[in-house]
Amino acid sequence: DSGVTQTPKHLITATGQRVTLRCSPRSGDLSVYWYQQSLDQGLQFLIQYYNGEERAKGNILERFSAQQFPDLHSELNLSSLELGDSALYFCASSAPTGGEKLFFGSGTQLSVL
Amino acid sequence: GENVEQHPSTLSVQEGDSAVIKCTYSDSASNYFPWYKQELGKRPQLIIDIRSNVGEKKDQRIAVTLNKTAKHFSLHITETQPEDSAVYFCAAPDDKIIFGKGTRLHILP
């Protein structure tokens, strides 16, 4: 167990809908990262937050947004869902110092039907 | 860094043989080079990492070597075992942590 908690584990929804994925980082970690992993694909970096502020942005679609709250948990919002958004979404956190080492959650499997 | 190329995409080796996976990066500012292992249906987990002031690091059957001049680093797995079958990802973080596309390693009996 990495200490990073993601909910829900599975999510099934329809095209056009909106969903929210939640992540709680390890105790003491300030950074949260979101990655998308499609079938047989690599880990696509979406966005990073550090202590509530956006730190870095990857190829995140405009239909997607994220935030990190004062208690350091983070939410990834996906709207106007398309079939191609079906993927495994991972959240990871890293320590305040030496923070390049990532600890991943178990992921949220999103299926858009 | 922004661009990390990983080769090969798939690798099959006989159990007991060695496996080598290579990553090439573009950002000279990168100074930390991790390797992650993702078993089927599981989360990626860090297995070994190296910093730029070191040329090689070993941990039992796995090792990472770094050539900063050529901007590449490699994962070496010796005496491969069935449990080494997984997808391996490299990264060369700078302001973002971008991963290579992954290498699917198959250990053949």
Short mmCIF file of C-alpha atoms in Angstrom, two decimals:
data_model
loop_
_atom_site.label_atom_id
_atom_site.label_comp_id
_atom_site.label_asym_id
_atom_site.label_seq_id
_atom_site.Cartn_x
_atom_site.Cartn_y
_atom_site.Cartn_z
CA ASP A 1 0.00 0.00 0.00
CA SER A 2 1.51 3.32 -1.14
CA GLY A 3 -0.53 5.48 1.22
CA VAL A 4 -2.18 7.30 -1.70
CA THR A 5 -5.93 6.78 -1.81
CA GLN A 6 -8.04 7.09 -4.92
CA THR A 7 -11.79 6.86 -5.16
CA PRO A 8 -13.77 5.44 -6.77
CA LYS A 9 -11.93 2.36 -8.05
CA HIS A 10 -14.31 1.96 -10.94
CA LEU A 11 -16.61 4.39 -12.69
CA ILE A 12 -18.99 3.63 -15.52
CA THR A 13 -20.79 6.49 -17.21
CA ALA A 14 -22.19 7.65 -20.51
CA THR A 15 -20.90 10.01 -23.15
CA GLY A 16 -21.57 13.65 -22.41
CA GLN A 17 -21.56 13.14 -18.66
CA ARG A 18 -19.29 14.67 -16.02
CA VAL A 19 -17.38 12.78 -13.34
CA THR A 20 -15.10 13.62 -10.44
CA LEU A 21 -12.13 11.51 -9.41
CA ARG A 22 -10.70 11.98 -5.96
CA CYS A 23 -7.21 11.53 -4.57
CA SER A 24 -5.79 11.76 -1.07
CA PRO A 25 -1.99 11.97 -0.99
CA ARG A 26 0.29 10.29 1.52
CA SER A 27 0.40 11.99 4.88
CA GLY A 28 2.85 14.89 4.67
CA ASP A 29 3.09 14.95 0.87
CA LEU A 30 2.35 18.32 -0.69
CA SER A 31 2.46 17.44 -4.37
CA VAL A 32 -0.25 15.63 -6.30
CA TYR A 33 0.10 14.45 -9.88
CA TRP A 34 -2.55 13.12 -12.25
CA TYR A 35 -1.81 10.67 -15.06
CA GLN A 36 -3.99 9.02 -17.69
CA GLN A 37 -3.23 5.50 -18.87
CA SER A 38 -5.21 4.17 -21.83
CA LEU A 39 -5.19 0.50 -22.80
CA ASP A 40 -1.66 -0.62 -23.61
CA GLN A 41 -0.50 2.98 -23.42
CA GLY A 42 2.00 4.76 -21.29
CA LEU A 43 1.46 7.20 -18.47
CA GLN A 44 0.30 10.51 -19.90
CA PHE A 45 1.00 13.42 -17.56
CA LEU A 46 -2.03 15.62 -17.03
CA ILE A 47 -1.33 18.08 -14.25
CA GLN A 48 0.57 18.64 -11.00
CA TYR A 49 -0.38 20.58 -7.89
CA TYR A 50 1.85 21.64 -5.04
CA ASN A 51 0.33 22.79 -1.77
CA GLY A 52 -2.84 23.97 -3.45
CA GLU A 53 -1.26 25.67 -6.43
CA GLU A 54 -0.96 24.41 -9.99
CA ARG A 55 2.72 23.60 -10.56
CA ALA A 56 2.89 22.05 -14.04
CA LYS A 57 0.53 21.18 -16.84
CA GLY A 58 0.73 18.45 -19.43
CA ASN A 59 -1.53 17.55 -22.32
CA ILE A 60 -4.70 18.03 -20.33
CA LEU A 61 -7.82 18.62 -22.36
CA GLU A 62 -9.87 21.76 -21.79
CA ARG A 63 -12.78 19.50 -20.80
CA PHE A 64 -10.68 18.33 -17.85
CA SER A 65 -9.90 20.38 -14.79
CA ALA A 66 -8.37 19.73 -11.41
CA GLN A 67 -7.79 21.35 -8.08
CA GLN A 68 -6.05 20.70 -4.80
CA PHE A 69 -7.85 21.66 -1.62
CA PRO A 70 -6.46 23.08 1.66
CA ASP A 71 -6.44 19.59 3.19
CA LEU A 72 -4.24 18.59 0.18
CA HIS A 73 -6.65 16.15 -1.37
CA SER A 74 -7.17 16.65 -5.07
CA GLU A 75 -10.01 16.18 -7.51
CA LEU A 76 -9.90 15.65 -11.25
CA ASN A 77 -13.05 16.70 -13.05
CA LEU A 78 -13.79 15.26 -16.48
CA SER A 79 -16.69 16.75 -18.40
CA SER A 80 -18.46 16.22 -21.73
CA LEU A 81 -17.05 12.71 -21.65
CA GLU A 82 -16.20 10.92 -24.87
CA LEU A 83 -15.57 7.26 -25.55
CA GLY A 84 -11.86 7.99 -25.87
CA ASP A 85 -11.71 9.23 -22.30
CA SER A 86 -12.05 5.66 -21.11
CA ALA A 87 -8.81 4.97 -19.28
CA LEU A 88 -7.15 4.28 -15.97
CA TYR A 89 -6.51 7.51 -14.13
CA PHE A 90 -3.69 7.49 -11.60
CA CYS A 91 -2.94 9.97 -8.93
CA ALA A 92 0.51 10.12 -7.36
CA SER A 93 2.05 12.14 -4.57
CA SER A 94 5.60 13.04 -3.63
CA ALA A 95 7.38 14.25 -0.53
CA PRO A 96 8.13 17.95 0.09
CA THR A 97 11.87 17.28 -0.11
CA GLY A 98 13.51 15.00 -2.67
CA GLY A 99 10.14 15.13 -4.30
CA GLU A 100 10.82 13.44 -7.57
CA LYS A 101 9.95 9.99 -6.21
CA LEU A 102 6.30 9.28 -6.93
CA PHE A 103 3.94 7.12 -4.91
CA PHE A 104 0.96 6.04 -6.98
CA GLY A 105 -2.58 5.32 -5.94
CA SER A 106 -4.34 2.22 -7.22
CA GLY A 107 -6.12 4.22 -9.91
CA THR A 108 -9.68 4.87 -11.03
CA GLN A 109 -10.84 2.84 -14.01
CA LEU A 110 -13.18 5.02 -16.04
CA SER A 111 -15.40 3.43 -18.66
CA VAL A 112 -17.40 5.74 -20.91
CA LEU A 113 -20.17 3.89 -22.75
CA GLY B 1 12.33 16.02 -19.23
CA GLU B 2 9.97 17.04 -21.95
CA ASN B 3 11.06 14.26 -24.27
CA VAL B 4 11.93 10.78 -23.07
CA GLU B 5 12.37 7.95 -25.56
CA GLN B 6 12.36 4.40 -24.31
CA HIS B 7 13.45 1.26 -26.19
CA PRO B 8 12.50 -1.41 -26.86
CA SER B 9 8.73 -1.29 -26.56
CA THR B 10 8.60 -5.05 -26.05
CA LEU B 11 11.31 -7.41 -24.85
CA SER B 12 11.21 -11.17 -24.43
CA VAL B 13 14.05 -12.94 -22.63
CA GLN B 14 14.59 -16.47 -21.45
CA GLU B 15 14.31 -16.97 -17.73
CA GLY B 16 17.74 -16.59 -16.19
CA ASP B 17 19.04 -14.32 -18.95
CA SER B 18 19.59 -10.57 -18.65
CA ALA B 19 17.35 -7.77 -19.87
CA VAL B 20 18.37 -4.23 -20.75
CA ILE B 21 16.01 -1.29 -21.34
CA LYS B 22 17.30 2.07 -22.50
CA CYS B 23 15.98 5.60 -22.20
CA THR B 24 17.17 8.72 -23.94
CA TYR B 25 16.25 12.17 -22.70
CA SER B 26 16.55 15.64 -24.17
CA ASP B 27 16.71 18.03 -21.19
CA SER B 28 20.26 18.61 -19.96
CA ALA B 29 18.88 19.99 -16.70
CA SER B 30 17.54 16.58 -15.66
CA ASN B 31 19.51 15.20 -12.73
CA TYR B 32 17.27 12.43 -11.39
CA PHE B 33 16.44 9.26 -13.31
CA PRO B 34 13.94 6.76 -11.92
CA TRP B 35 12.61 3.46 -13.16
CA TYR B 36 9.12 2.26 -12.34
CA LYS B 37 7.65 -1.22 -12.64
CA GLN B 38 3.97 -1.80 -13.32
CA GLU B 39 2.69 -5.34 -12.95
CA LEU B 40 -0.51 -6.29 -14.70
CA GLY B 41 -3.50 -4.57 -13.13
CA LYS B 42 -1.41 -2.79 -10.52
CA ARG B 43 0.00 0.64 -9.85
CA PRO B 44 3.47 1.73 -11.01
CA GLN B 45 6.10 1.41 -8.29
CA LEU B 46 9.60 2.83 -8.12
CA ILE B 47 12.19 0.07 -8.31
CA ILE B 48 15.43 1.98 -8.64
CA ASP B 49 16.65 5.51 -9.27
CA ILE B 50 19.90 7.34 -9.84
CA ARG B 51 21.13 10.90 -9.55
CA SER B 52 23.40 12.59 -12.04
CA ASN B 53 26.45 12.59 -9.80
CA VAL B 54 26.56 8.78 -9.94
CA GLY B 55 27.27 6.61 -12.97
CA GLU B 56 25.79 3.35 -11.75
CA LYS B 57 23.61 2.04 -8.96
CA LYS B 58 22.80 -1.56 -8.08
CA ASP B 59 20.13 -3.18 -5.97
CA GLN B 60 20.40 -6.96 -5.99
CA ARG B 61 19.47 -8.11 -9.50
CA ILE B 62 18.66 -4.69 -10.89
CA ALA B 63 20.98 -1.85 -11.81
CA VAL B 64 20.76 1.50 -13.52
CA THR B 65 23.58 3.10 -15.49
CA LEU B 66 23.71 6.72 -16.56
CA ASN B 67 25.63 8.41 -19.36
CA LYS B 68 25.02 12.14 -18.97
CA THR B 69 27.15 13.05 -21.96
CA ALA B 70 25.08 10.89 -24.28
CA LYS B 71 21.88 11.67 -22.35
CA HIS B 72 20.82 8.10 -21.83
CA PHE B 73 20.30 5.76 -18.93
CA SER B 74 19.56 2.07 -18.84
CA LEU B 75 17.88 -0.49 -16.61
CA HIS B 76 19.65 -3.83 -16.30
CA ILE B 77 17.95 -6.89 -14.85
CA THR B 78 20.14 -9.96 -14.37
CA GLU B 79 19.09 -13.56 -13.73
CA THR B 80 15.54 -12.75 -14.79
CA GLN B 81 12.68 -14.49 -13.04
CA PRO B 82 8.98 -14.90 -13.92
CA GLU B 83 8.03 -12.15 -11.47
CA ASP B 84 10.07 -9.69 -13.52
CA SER B 85 7.38 -9.84 -16.21
CA ALA B 86 5.84 -6.36 -16.19
CA VAL B 87 5.88 -3.01 -17.94
CA TYR B 88 8.83 -0.80 -17.05
CA PHE B 89 8.79 2.99 -17.34
CA CYS B 90 11.63 5.47 -17.18
CA ALA B 91 11.37 9.19 -16.47
CA ALA B 92 13.67 12.20 -16.62
CA PRO B 93 11.90 14.75 -14.48
CA ASP B 94 12.50 18.46 -14.61
CA ASP B 95 9.54 20.77 -14.12
CA LYS B 96 7.26 17.90 -15.12
CA ILE B 97 7.54 14.18 -14.55
CA ILE B 98 7.14 12.77 -18.03
CA PHE B 99 7.44 9.03 -18.52
CA GLY B 100 8.74 7.05 -21.43
CA LYS B 101 6.18 4.97 -23.32
CA GLY B 102 7.11 1.84 -21.42
CA THR B 103 8.71 -1.52 -22.16
CA ARG B 104 6.71 -4.70 -21.81
CA LEU B 105 9.09 -7.37 -20.53
CA HIS B 106 8.15 -11.01 -21.00
CA ILE B 107 10.15 -13.67 -19.18
CA LEU B 108 9.96 -16.92 -21.11
CA PRO B 109 10.06 -20.24 -19.24
#
